[in-house]
Amino acid sequence: MKEFFKYVFATVVGVIISIGVFFILFIALIVGIVSSIGDDKTVVVDNNSVLYLNLDQAITERTYSDPLSELPIVGDEGKKSIGFTDVIKALKSAKYDDNIKCVYLSVSSPNAGYANMREIREALIDFKSSKKKIIAYSEVYTQGAYYLASVADKIYINPEGALEFKGLSSQSAFFKGALDKLGIEAQIIRVGTYKSAVEPFIDTKMSDKNREQVTAYVNGLYTTFLNDISKSRNISKDSLFQIANEYKIQQPKDAEKYKMVDGLKYKDEILDELKSISGTGKNSTLNTITINDYAKNVIFNSKGNTNKTKIAVIYANGDIMGGEGNNDQIGSERISRAIRKARLDTNIKAIVLRVNSPGGSALASDVIWREVVLSKKVKPVIASFGNVAASGGYYIACAADSIIVQPNTITGSIGVFGIIPNFQKLLNKELGITFDGVKTGQYADIMSTVRPMTAGERLIIQNGVNHVYDSFITRVANGRKKSKSYIDSIAGGRVWVGTDAVKIGLADRTGSFEDAIKAAAKKAKISDYRIVEYPEMIDPIKALLENSTDKIKTYYAKQELGANYLIYQQIKTAISKSGIQARMPFEITVN
C-alpha cells in the first residue's frame, strides 16, 4: 500500500507540473499574439519630453523582439534588453527631435561589455553636440555605470548612495583540484604558449605566460577607461588613477569632493531639475519616453526607406558551432547562409560583419571564413569587432578588407586546443563501473572517455590540432597580408586589447560600429543607402518551444547556485565540447 501511494503521489506531482508548463506556454502564446498586434504601433512623443535612458537592462548586440521576455523562467527572468545599435539610432534621432528636450540617464550596474558601453558613450557625446543636456542620476554607481555616466553634463548621486571607483581586476577559477577529487582527468591537446583556455583544468593557478597576457589586456582596458573619463570630466588621468588606487571614494561626499559627481541629490530634486530643463511646470507631470519605446518609433519610421542600394550588416554573436545556432549562438549554417545571401544580392553593395564572439568550433569557423573570402571577391567586406572577437571570432573575420575595433575590444587568441576527459577513475574506483569490449583495429575506440589516451592516439590528435593551427595562421597571414612566421610570433593563443591589436597589425584602426558602416560605404563608393540586417531573428515562440526545457533547467540552476552558476557553466561547457576548438582562453570577467 505504501508503494501504491508513492506512485500515485508521483503521478499527481507529474500532472501538476505538466499543467503548469502548459499554462506557461498558453500565457506565452497569448502574450505573443497581443504583442504582435501592437508591433506596428508607435508611442506618441509629447512636447517637452525627457528621453529616459535606462542602461541597467541588458545591452545586447541586437534588440530581440521577444514578447516573452517579461515572463520568468521561459523569458529572461522578467528583464528587458535592447540592442546597442538601437540605442545609438534612438540617440541620433533624439538629437534632432524638437520634442526631446534632454536625456535622463539612469544606470547603476549595466549589463554590457566595455566595448559596447563605449559605443553608447560616443553616441551620448554626439547627442550633446545638439546643446541638449544629459542628466545622470543613481543611488549606486558601479565602475561600469560611472564610465557611462561620466559623459553627462551633470552627474548626481543619492546623498546616502555609493560610487565604486577602485580599478579593474580579473579573476579566474581553476578546477583541477575538484576534478582530481572527482577522479576526472582532463587530457589536453593544444597549440600556443598562451592558449590558456585549458589551464583551469590542468593547474591550480595562472601560468607565467597567462599572467603576462591578462596583465596586458586588463591594463589596456584600464587605460581606455581612465582616458575616456578624464576627457569627459576634465580630471587628469594621473589623478583618477590615484583616486582609485588609494580608494578615496568611500562616501558620496568624497565623490563630490574629488569632482567625480556634481552634487548629492534625492530623486525628487532630480525630477524638479528635469522639469526645469524641459520647460515643464513644477506642479505638472513630467513627460517621459523610455529608450525602448523611442527606439521602436525610430525603427518603425525607418521602414518607409525603400532605397534599393543597401549595405548588409551581418551579426555574428555568441559561441561558434556547427548547424543553425540561435540568436545568441553563431551557427555556421545560419551565418554562412546570411553572408551568401548578401553576396548574391546585387543591390547589396557592401557587407559589415559585426563580430562579438569568444570563438568555438574550428571547423564551423572555417565554414564561415570561406563565405567571407567569396564575398570579398565581389564587394567590400568590413569587420566591426564588439566586446570580444577572439580565436574563432577572429578567424571568421580575418579575411575582411578592413578590421575596425574599439580600443577596449578583446581580440586575437589565435590558437587551438582539444579536451578529451578521462572518467575512468571516477567510474571505476568511485562508482564501481568498469568497461570491456572488442574492436576491429587499435584506433577503433579513439576519443574514448573511459580510459587514458595511448601515445599513438595523442600523436594523431596532436597532428590534427597542429593542422588546424597551421590553417588558422595561414588564413590570418593571407587576410592581413603578413608572413606566416610573423603571425605565428604574435599568435600562440595570446589575447590582445584593441589598441595593441592595431599596433601589431591584427586590426586596421580603432573606431565605432558606425565608422565601420561609413568605411564600407566609402569603399563601395556609395553615399545614399539603407541598412539591412542579417540573419533574420528567430521567432521567439519557436525558440520557446525548442528551448523551453533548457530554459527551465537554467532558471532553477541559477536559483540554486547563485554567483557560482558561472563556475558550473564553465565546467559543463568545457567537458561537453567536441572536436577541435578555436576558443578564447577561459571566461574573461573584469570587475
Coordinates of C-alpha atoms in Angstrom, one line a residue:
M1 CA 0.0 0.0 0.0
K2 CA 2.9 2.3 0.8
E3 CA 4.3 1.8 -2.7
F4 CA 0.9 2.4 -4.2
F5 CA 0.6 5.8 -2.6
K6 CA 4.2 6.7 -3.5
Y7 CA 3.4 6.0 -7.2
V8 CA 0.1 7.9 -7.0
F9 CA 1.8 10.9 -5.4
A10 CA 4.5 10.9 -8.1
T11 CA 1.8 10.7 -10.8
V12 CA -0.1 13.6 -9.3
V13 CA 3.0 15.7 -9.0
G14 CA 3.9 15.0 -12.6
V15 CA 0.4 16.0 -13.8
I16 CA 0.6 19.3 -11.8
I17 CA 4.0 20.1 -13.3
S18 CA 2.7 19.3 -16.8
I19 CA -0.3 21.5 -16.3
G20 CA 2.0 24.3 -15.0
V21 CA 4.2 24.0 -18.1
F22 CA 1.3 24.0 -20.5
F23 CA -0.2 27.0 -18.6
I24 CA 3.0 29.0 -19.1
L25 CA 3.1 28.1 -22.8
F26 CA -0.5 29.2 -23.1
I27 CA 0.2 32.5 -21.5
A28 CA 3.2 32.9 -23.6
L29 CA 1.2 32.3 -26.8
I30 CA -1.4 34.9 -25.7
V31 CA 1.3 37.4 -24.9
G32 CA 2.9 36.8 -28.3
I33 CA -0.4 37.3 -30.1
V34 CA -1.1 40.6 -28.2
S35 CA 2.4 41.8 -28.7
S36 CA 2.3 41.1 -32.4
I37 CA -0.8 43.1 -32.7
G38 CA 0.9 46.1 -31.2
D39 CA 4.2 45.8 -33.1
D40 CA 3.1 48.3 -35.8
K41 CA 2.0 51.0 -33.3
T42 CA 4.2 53.9 -32.3
V43 CA 4.4 55.8 -29.0
V44 CA 3.5 59.4 -29.1
V45 CA 6.3 61.7 -28.1
D46 CA 4.8 64.7 -26.3
N47 CA 6.2 68.2 -26.4
N48 CA 8.9 69.0 -23.8
S49 CA 9.7 65.3 -23.3
V50 CA 12.6 63.7 -21.4
L51 CA 14.2 60.7 -23.0
Y52 CA 14.6 58.1 -20.2
L53 CA 17.8 56.1 -20.9
N54 CA 17.8 53.1 -18.6
L55 CA 21.1 51.3 -19.1
D56 CA 20.7 48.8 -16.3
Q57 CA 18.9 46.5 -18.7
A58 CA 20.8 44.0 -20.9
I59 CA 22.6 45.8 -23.7
T60 CA 22.8 43.2 -26.4
E61 CA 24.1 43.2 -30.0
R62 CA 20.6 43.3 -31.4
T63 CA 17.2 44.1 -29.9
Y64 CA 15.3 40.9 -29.5
S65 CA 11.6 41.3 -30.4
D66 CA 10.6 38.9 -27.6
P67 CA 7.1 39.2 -26.2
L68 CA 8.1 36.5 -23.6
S69 CA 10.9 38.5 -22.1
E70 CA 8.7 39.6 -19.2
L71 CA 7.8 36.1 -18.2
P72 CA 10.0 34.4 -15.6
I73 CA 11.7 31.1 -16.4
V74 CA 10.6 30.9 -20.0
G75 CA 11.6 34.5 -20.6
D76 CA 14.7 36.3 -19.3
E77 CA 13.6 36.5 -15.7
G78 CA 11.4 39.5 -16.5
K79 CA 14.4 41.6 -17.5
K80 CA 14.3 43.9 -20.5
S81 CA 17.0 44.3 -23.1
I82 CA 17.9 46.5 -26.0
G83 CA 20.5 46.3 -28.8
F84 CA 23.3 48.8 -28.6
T85 CA 22.7 49.8 -32.2
D86 CA 19.1 50.7 -31.5
V87 CA 20.3 52.9 -28.5
I88 CA 22.6 54.7 -31.0
K89 CA 19.9 55.1 -33.6
A90 CA 17.5 56.5 -31.0
L91 CA 20.0 59.0 -29.6
K92 CA 20.8 60.2 -33.1
S93 CA 17.1 60.7 -33.8
A94 CA 16.6 62.4 -30.4
K95 CA 19.4 64.8 -31.2
Y96 CA 17.2 66.4 -33.9
D97 CA 13.8 65.8 -32.3
D98 CA 12.4 69.1 -31.1
N99 CA 10.1 67.2 -28.7
I100 CA 13.0 65.7 -26.8
K101 CA 14.5 68.4 -24.5
C102 CA 17.1 66.3 -22.6
V103 CA 18.2 62.8 -21.7
Y104 CA 17.8 61.3 -18.2
L105 CA 20.5 58.7 -17.8
S106 CA 19.7 56.1 -15.1
V107 CA 22.4 53.5 -14.6
S108 CA 23.6 51.5 -11.6
S109 CA 25.0 48.3 -12.8
P110 CA 25.0 48.0 -16.6
N111 CA 24.7 44.5 -18.2
A112 CA 27.1 45.2 -21.1
G113 CA 30.7 44.7 -22.2
Y114 CA 33.1 47.7 -22.1
A115 CA 33.3 48.0 -26.0
N116 CA 29.5 48.3 -26.3
M117 CA 29.4 50.7 -23.4
R118 CA 32.0 52.8 -25.3
E119 CA 29.8 52.8 -28.4
I120 CA 26.9 54.2 -26.3
R121 CA 29.2 56.8 -24.6
E122 CA 30.2 58.0 -28.1
A123 CA 26.6 58.3 -29.1
L124 CA 25.8 60.3 -26.0
I125 CA 28.7 62.6 -26.7
D126 CA 27.4 63.1 -30.2
F127 CA 23.9 63.8 -28.7
K128 CA 25.4 66.6 -26.5
S129 CA 26.6 68.4 -29.7
S130 CA 22.9 69.4 -30.1
K131 CA 23.3 71.5 -26.9
K132 CA 20.7 69.4 -25.2
K133 CA 21.5 68.3 -21.7
I134 CA 22.2 64.9 -20.3
I135 CA 21.5 64.4 -16.6
A136 CA 22.7 61.3 -14.8
Y137 CA 21.4 60.1 -11.5
S138 CA 21.7 56.9 -9.5
E139 CA 21.7 55.7 -5.9
V140 CA 24.7 53.5 -6.7
Y141 CA 27.2 53.6 -9.4
T142 CA 29.4 50.6 -10.2
Q143 CA 32.5 51.4 -12.2
G144 CA 30.8 50.4 -15.5
A145 CA 27.9 52.7 -14.6
Y146 CA 30.2 55.6 -13.8
Y147 CA 32.0 55.0 -17.1
L148 CA 28.7 55.6 -18.9
A149 CA 27.5 58.4 -16.6
S150 CA 30.8 60.3 -16.9
V151 CA 29.7 61.8 -20.3
A152 CA 26.7 63.6 -18.7
D153 CA 26.5 67.4 -18.3
K154 CA 25.6 66.8 -14.7
I155 CA 26.2 63.6 -12.5
Y156 CA 24.2 63.3 -9.3
I157 CA 24.2 60.7 -6.6
N158 CA 21.9 60.0 -3.7
P159 CA 23.4 61.5 -0.5
E160 CA 23.4 58.1 1.1
G161 CA 24.4 56.2 -2.0
A162 CA 27.7 54.8 -3.2
L163 CA 30.2 55.3 -6.1
E164 CA 32.6 52.4 -6.9
F165 CA 36.0 53.6 -8.2
K166 CA 38.8 51.2 -7.4
G167 CA 40.5 50.0 -10.6
L168 CA 39.9 46.8 -12.6
S169 CA 40.6 43.2 -11.7
S170 CA 40.3 39.9 -13.4
Q171 CA 40.0 36.5 -11.6
S172 CA 39.8 33.0 -13.0
A173 CA 38.5 29.8 -11.4
F174 CA 40.7 26.7 -11.5
F175 CA 39.1 23.3 -11.4
K176 CA 42.0 20.8 -11.2
G177 CA 41.6 20.2 -7.5
A178 CA 37.9 19.5 -7.9
L179 CA 38.5 17.2 -10.9
D180 CA 41.2 15.3 -9.0
K181 CA 38.7 14.7 -6.2
L182 CA 36.1 13.5 -8.6
G183 CA 38.6 11.2 -10.4
I184 CA 38.3 13.1 -13.8
E185 CA 41.4 13.7 -15.9
A186 CA 41.4 16.5 -18.5
Q187 CA 43.6 15.2 -21.3
I188 CA 44.8 18.3 -23.2
I189 CA 46.0 18.7 -26.8
R190 CA 46.8 22.3 -27.7
V191 CA 49.0 24.6 -29.8
G192 CA 50.0 28.0 -28.4
T193 CA 52.1 29.1 -25.4
Y194 CA 49.3 31.4 -24.4
K195 CA 46.4 29.1 -25.2
S196 CA 45.2 29.2 -21.6
A197 CA 41.6 28.1 -22.1
V198 CA 42.7 24.7 -20.8
E199 CA 44.7 25.9 -17.8
P200 CA 41.7 25.8 -15.3
F201 CA 41.5 22.0 -15.9
I202 CA 45.2 21.2 -15.5
D203 CA 46.6 23.6 -13.0
T204 CA 45.7 25.5 -9.8
K205 CA 46.9 28.9 -10.8
M206 CA 47.9 31.1 -13.7
S207 CA 50.9 30.2 -15.7
D208 CA 53.5 33.0 -16.2
K209 CA 52.5 33.4 -19.8
N210 CA 48.9 33.7 -18.9
R211 CA 49.6 36.2 -16.2
E212 CA 51.5 38.2 -18.7
Q213 CA 48.7 38.4 -21.2
V214 CA 46.0 39.0 -18.6
T215 CA 48.0 41.8 -17.1
A216 CA 48.5 43.4 -20.5
Y217 CA 44.8 43.4 -21.6
V218 CA 43.5 44.4 -18.2
N219 CA 45.9 47.3 -18.2
G220 CA 44.8 48.1 -21.7
L221 CA 41.2 48.2 -20.7
Y222 CA 42.0 50.4 -17.7
T223 CA 43.9 52.8 -19.8
T224 CA 40.9 53.4 -22.1
F225 CA 38.6 53.5 -19.1
L226 CA 40.7 56.3 -17.4
N227 CA 41.4 58.2 -20.6
D228 CA 37.7 58.4 -21.5
I229 CA 36.6 59.5 -18.1
S230 CA 39.5 62.0 -17.9
K231 CA 38.4 63.6 -21.1
S232 CA 34.7 63.8 -20.1
R233 CA 35.2 65.0 -16.5
N234 CA 38.3 67.2 -17.2
I235 CA 40.2 65.3 -14.4
S236 CA 43.8 64.3 -15.2
K237 CA 44.4 60.6 -15.8
D238 CA 47.0 60.5 -13.0
S239 CA 44.5 62.0 -10.6
L240 CA 41.9 59.4 -11.5
F241 CA 44.5 56.6 -11.1
Q242 CA 45.4 58.0 -7.6
I243 CA 41.8 58.3 -6.6
A244 CA 41.2 54.6 -7.5
N245 CA 44.5 53.3 -6.2
E246 CA 44.1 54.9 -2.8
Y247 CA 40.3 54.1 -2.7
K248 CA 39.5 57.7 -2.0
I249 CA 35.8 57.5 -2.9
Q250 CA 34.3 55.9 0.2
Q251 CA 31.3 58.2 0.8
P252 CA 29.1 60.2 -1.7
K253 CA 30.7 63.4 -0.3
D254 CA 34.1 62.1 -1.4
A255 CA 32.8 61.8 -4.9
E256 CA 31.7 65.4 -4.8
K257 CA 35.0 66.5 -3.2
Y258 CA 37.1 65.0 -6.0
K259 CA 34.7 66.3 -8.7
M260 CA 33.6 62.8 -9.8
V261 CA 30.0 64.0 -9.3
D262 CA 28.3 67.4 -9.5
G263 CA 26.1 67.1 -6.5
L264 CA 24.3 64.9 -3.9
K265 CA 20.5 64.9 -4.5
Y266 CA 17.4 62.9 -3.9
K267 CA 15.2 61.7 -6.7
D268 CA 12.5 64.4 -6.2
E269 CA 15.3 67.1 -6.7
I270 CA 16.3 65.4 -9.9
L271 CA 12.8 65.4 -11.2
D272 CA 12.5 69.1 -10.4
E273 CA 15.7 69.8 -12.4
L274 CA 14.4 67.7 -15.3
K275 CA 11.2 69.7 -15.3
S276 CA 13.1 73.0 -15.3
I277 CA 15.3 71.8 -18.3
S278 CA 12.4 70.5 -20.3
G279 CA 10.2 73.6 -19.7
T280 CA 7.6 71.6 -17.6
G281 CA 5.8 73.4 -14.8
K282 CA 6.8 72.5 -11.3
N283 CA 3.3 71.2 -10.5
S284 CA 2.8 69.5 -13.9
T285 CA 3.6 65.9 -14.7
L286 CA 7.0 65.3 -16.4
N287 CA 6.6 63.9 -19.9
T288 CA 9.0 60.9 -20.4
I289 CA 9.5 58.3 -23.0
T290 CA 11.7 55.2 -22.5
I291 CA 14.7 54.5 -24.8
N292 CA 13.0 51.2 -25.6
D293 CA 9.8 52.9 -26.9
Y294 CA 11.6 55.7 -28.6
A295 CA 13.8 53.1 -30.4
K296 CA 10.7 51.3 -31.6
N297 CA 9.4 54.5 -33.1
V298 CA 12.7 55.1 -34.9
I299 CA 12.7 51.6 -36.3
F300 CA 9.0 51.9 -37.3
N301 CA 9.7 55.2 -39.1
S302 CA 12.7 53.8 -40.9
K303 CA 10.6 51.1 -42.6
G304 CA 9.5 53.6 -45.2
N305 CA 13.0 53.7 -46.6
T306 CA 12.8 51.7 -49.9
N307 CA 16.2 52.6 -51.3
K308 CA 17.4 49.7 -53.4
T309 CA 21.1 50.4 -52.7
K310 CA 21.9 48.6 -49.4
I311 CA 24.7 47.8 -47.0
A312 CA 24.2 44.4 -45.2
V313 CA 25.1 44.2 -41.6
I314 CA 25.6 40.6 -40.5
Y315 CA 25.6 39.9 -36.8
A316 CA 27.8 37.1 -35.6
N317 CA 27.1 36.9 -31.9
G318 CA 28.0 34.2 -29.4
D319 CA 29.8 30.9 -29.4
I320 CA 30.6 29.4 -32.8
M321 CA 29.1 26.0 -33.5
G322 CA 28.0 23.8 -36.4
G323 CA 24.4 23.9 -37.6
E324 CA 21.8 26.6 -37.2
G325 CA 22.6 28.0 -33.8
N326 CA 20.2 30.7 -32.5
N327 CA 20.1 34.4 -31.7
D328 CA 22.8 34.0 -29.1
Q329 CA 24.9 31.5 -31.0
I330 CA 26.8 31.6 -34.2
G331 CA 25.6 28.6 -36.2
S332 CA 27.9 28.0 -39.2
E333 CA 24.9 27.1 -41.5
R334 CA 22.8 30.1 -40.5
I335 CA 25.6 32.7 -40.6
S336 CA 27.3 31.4 -43.8
R337 CA 23.8 31.4 -45.5
A338 CA 23.3 35.0 -44.4
I339 CA 26.7 36.0 -45.9
R340 CA 26.0 34.1 -49.1
K341 CA 22.6 35.8 -49.4
A342 CA 24.2 39.2 -49.0
R343 CA 26.9 38.3 -51.5
L344 CA 24.5 37.2 -54.2
D345 CA 22.1 40.2 -53.8
T346 CA 23.3 42.7 -56.4
N347 CA 21.5 45.6 -54.6
I348 CA 23.8 45.0 -51.6
K349 CA 26.9 46.9 -52.3
A350 CA 29.0 46.2 -49.2
I351 CA 28.9 43.9 -46.1
V352 CA 29.7 44.8 -42.5
L353 CA 30.4 41.7 -40.4
R354 CA 29.7 42.6 -36.8
V355 CA 31.5 40.1 -34.5
N356 CA 31.0 39.6 -30.8
S357 CA 32.3 36.1 -30.1
P358 CA 34.9 34.2 -28.0
G359 CA 35.2 31.6 -30.7
G360 CA 34.2 27.9 -30.7
S361 CA 34.3 25.1 -33.2
A362 CA 37.3 25.5 -35.6
L363 CA 35.5 23.7 -38.4
A364 CA 32.4 25.9 -38.1
S365 CA 34.7 28.9 -38.1
D366 CA 36.3 27.8 -41.3
V367 CA 32.9 27.3 -43.0
I368 CA 32.0 31.0 -42.2
W369 CA 35.5 32.2 -43.2
R370 CA 35.0 30.7 -46.7
E371 CA 31.9 32.7 -47.3
V372 CA 33.7 35.9 -46.2
V373 CA 36.5 35.1 -48.7
L374 CA 34.0 34.6 -51.5
S375 CA 32.1 37.8 -50.7
K376 CA 35.3 39.9 -50.6
K377 CA 35.9 39.0 -54.2
V378 CA 32.7 40.7 -55.3
K379 CA 32.1 43.5 -52.8
P380 CA 33.7 45.2 -49.8
V381 CA 33.7 43.4 -46.5
I382 CA 34.4 45.4 -43.4
A383 CA 34.6 43.7 -40.0
S384 CA 33.5 45.5 -36.8
F385 CA 34.5 44.0 -33.5
G386 CA 32.5 44.3 -30.4
N387 CA 33.3 43.4 -26.8
V388 CA 35.3 40.3 -27.9
A389 CA 36.3 38.8 -31.2
A390 CA 38.8 36.2 -30.3
S391 CA 40.1 32.9 -31.6
G392 CA 37.3 31.6 -33.8
G393 CA 35.7 35.0 -33.6
Y394 CA 38.9 36.4 -35.2
Y395 CA 39.1 33.5 -37.6
I396 CA 35.8 34.3 -39.3
A397 CA 36.7 37.9 -39.9
C398 CA 40.4 37.8 -40.7
A399 CA 39.8 37.8 -44.5
A400 CA 37.8 41.1 -44.4
D401 CA 39.1 44.1 -46.3
S402 CA 39.4 46.0 -43.1
I403 CA 39.0 45.3 -39.4
I404 CA 37.8 48.0 -37.0
V405 CA 38.0 47.6 -33.3
Q406 CA 37.2 49.5 -30.2
P407 CA 40.2 50.4 -28.0
N408 CA 38.8 48.1 -25.4
T409 CA 37.9 45.2 -27.6
I410 CA 39.4 41.8 -26.6
T411 CA 40.7 40.1 -29.7
G412 CA 43.4 37.7 -31.1
S413 CA 43.8 34.4 -29.3
I414 CA 45.0 32.7 -32.5
G415 CA 45.4 29.2 -31.3
V416 CA 43.6 25.9 -31.0
F417 CA 43.0 23.1 -28.4
G418 CA 41.1 20.0 -27.6
I419 CA 40.0 18.5 -24.3
I420 CA 39.3 14.8 -24.0
P421 CA 38.0 14.0 -20.5
N422 CA 39.0 10.6 -18.9
F423 CA 36.4 9.4 -16.5
Q424 CA 38.0 6.1 -15.8
K425 CA 38.9 6.7 -12.1
L426 CA 35.6 8.3 -11.3
L427 CA 33.7 5.4 -12.9
N428 CA 35.9 2.5 -11.7
K429 CA 37.1 3.5 -8.3
E430 CA 34.3 5.8 -7.1
L431 CA 31.2 4.2 -8.7
G432 CA 32.4 0.7 -9.3
I433 CA 31.6 0.8 -13.1
T434 CA 34.0 -1.0 -15.4
F435 CA 34.1 -1.4 -19.2
D436 CA 35.1 -4.1 -21.6
G437 CA 34.6 -4.7 -25.3
V438 CA 36.1 -5.6 -28.6
K439 CA 37.4 -3.6 -31.6
T440 CA 38.5 -4.3 -35.1
G441 CA 41.6 -2.0 -35.0
Q442 CA 43.8 -0.3 -32.5
Y443 CA 42.2 3.1 -33.1
A444 CA 38.6 2.0 -33.4
D445 CA 37.8 3.5 -30.0
I446 CA 39.9 6.6 -30.3
M447 CA 38.5 9.5 -28.2
S448 CA 37.2 7.1 -25.6
T449 CA 36.4 8.9 -22.4
V450 CA 36.6 5.8 -20.1
R451 CA 40.3 5.2 -20.3
P452 CA 43.6 7.2 -20.8
M453 CA 44.8 8.1 -24.3
T454 CA 47.6 6.0 -25.7
A455 CA 50.8 7.6 -27.0
G456 CA 49.6 6.8 -30.6
E457 CA 46.2 8.4 -30.1
R458 CA 47.8 11.5 -28.6
L459 CA 50.1 11.8 -31.6
I460 CA 47.1 11.5 -34.0
I461 CA 45.1 14.2 -32.2
Q462 CA 48.1 16.5 -31.8
N463 CA 48.7 16.2 -35.6
G464 CA 45.0 17.2 -36.1
V465 CA 45.4 20.2 -33.8
N466 CA 48.6 21.2 -35.5
H467 CA 46.9 21.1 -38.9
V468 CA 44.1 23.3 -37.7
Y469 CA 46.6 25.8 -36.2
D470 CA 48.6 25.9 -39.4
S471 CA 45.4 26.6 -41.4
F472 CA 44.4 29.3 -38.9
I473 CA 47.7 31.3 -39.1
T474 CA 47.7 30.8 -42.9
R475 CA 44.2 32.3 -43.2
V476 CA 45.3 35.2 -40.9
A477 CA 48.5 35.8 -42.8
N478 CA 46.7 35.9 -46.2
G479 CA 44.0 38.1 -44.8
R480 CA 46.3 40.5 -43.1
K481 CA 49.0 40.4 -45.8
K482 CA 51.6 39.3 -43.3
S483 CA 54.1 36.4 -43.3
K484 CA 53.1 33.2 -41.5
S485 CA 56.1 33.4 -39.3
Y486 CA 55.1 36.9 -38.2
I487 CA 51.5 35.8 -37.4
D488 CA 52.9 32.8 -35.5
S489 CA 55.0 35.1 -33.4
I490 CA 52.0 37.2 -32.3
A491 CA 49.6 34.2 -32.2
G492 CA 50.2 31.2 -29.9
G493 CA 46.7 31.9 -28.3
R494 CA 47.7 35.3 -26.9
V495 CA 44.8 37.7 -26.2
W496 CA 45.2 41.4 -27.2
V497 CA 43.3 44.5 -26.3
G498 CA 42.1 46.6 -29.4
T499 CA 44.7 49.3 -29.2
D500 CA 47.5 46.7 -29.2
A501 CA 45.8 44.7 -31.9
V502 CA 46.1 47.8 -34.2
K503 CA 49.8 48.2 -33.3
I504 CA 50.7 44.6 -34.3
G505 CA 48.5 44.5 -37.4
L506 CA 45.7 42.3 -36.3
A507 CA 43.3 45.2 -36.8
D508 CA 43.5 48.3 -39.0
R509 CA 42.2 51.0 -36.7
T510 CA 40.1 51.8 -33.7
G511 CA 36.6 53.1 -34.4
S512 CA 32.9 52.6 -33.8
F513 CA 30.3 50.4 -35.4
E514 CA 29.1 53.4 -37.3
D515 CA 32.7 54.0 -38.5
A516 CA 32.6 50.5 -40.0
I517 CA 29.4 51.2 -41.9
K518 CA 30.9 54.5 -43.2
A519 CA 34.1 52.7 -44.2
A520 CA 32.0 50.1 -46.1
A521 CA 30.1 52.8 -47.9
K522 CA 33.3 54.6 -48.8
K523 CA 34.9 51.5 -50.2
A524 CA 31.7 50.7 -52.2
K525 CA 31.6 54.3 -53.4
I526 CA 28.0 54.9 -52.3
S527 CA 26.6 57.8 -50.3
D528 CA 22.8 57.1 -50.4
Y529 CA 21.9 53.7 -49.0
R530 CA 19.9 51.8 -46.3
I531 CA 21.0 49.2 -43.8
V532 CA 19.6 45.7 -43.9
E533 CA 20.3 43.2 -41.1
Y534 CA 21.1 39.5 -41.2
P535 CA 20.5 36.8 -40.2
E536 CA 16.7 37.1 -39.6
M537 CA 15.9 36.9 -36.0
I538 CA 14.5 33.6 -34.8
D539 CA 10.8 33.8 -33.9
P540 CA 10.5 33.9 -30.1
I541 CA 7.6 31.5 -29.9
K542 CA 9.5 28.9 -32.0
A543 CA 12.6 29.5 -29.8
L544 CA 10.5 28.9 -26.7
L545 CA 9.0 25.7 -28.0
E546 CA 12.5 24.4 -28.9
N547 CA 14.4 25.5 -25.8
S548 CA 11.8 25.7 -23.0
T549 CA 13.3 22.7 -21.2
D550 CA 16.8 24.1 -21.2
K551 CA 15.5 27.5 -20.0
I552 CA 13.7 25.9 -17.1
K553 CA 16.8 23.9 -16.1
T554 CA 18.9 27.0 -16.4
Y555 CA 16.5 29.1 -14.3
Y556 CA 16.5 26.6 -11.4
A557 CA 20.3 26.1 -11.6
K558 CA 20.8 29.8 -11.3
Q559 CA 18.4 29.9 -8.3
E560 CA 20.3 27.2 -6.5
L561 CA 23.9 28.2 -7.4
G562 CA 23.7 32.0 -7.5
A563 CA 27.0 33.6 -8.3
N564 CA 28.6 30.1 -8.6
Y565 CA 26.5 29.3 -11.6
L566 CA 29.3 30.8 -13.9
I567 CA 31.7 28.2 -12.5
Y568 CA 29.2 25.4 -13.1
Q569 CA 28.6 26.6 -16.6
Q570 CA 32.4 26.8 -17.4
I571 CA 32.9 23.2 -16.3
K572 CA 29.9 21.9 -18.2
T573 CA 30.9 23.8 -21.4
A574 CA 34.5 22.6 -21.4
I575 CA 33.6 19.0 -20.7
S576 CA 30.8 18.9 -23.3
K577 CA 32.8 20.4 -26.2
S578 CA 33.6 18.0 -29.0
G579 CA 36.1 18.5 -31.9
I580 CA 39.0 20.9 -32.1
Q581 CA 38.2 24.3 -30.6
A582 CA 39.4 27.8 -31.6
R583 CA 38.2 29.4 -28.4
M584 CA 39.3 32.3 -26.2
P585 CA 41.2 31.5 -23.0
F586 CA 38.7 30.9 -20.3
E587 CA 35.8 33.2 -19.4
I588 CA 37.1 36.8 -19.1
T589 CA 35.5 38.6 -16.2
V590 CA 36.7 42.1 -15.4
N591 CA 35.5 43.7 -12.2

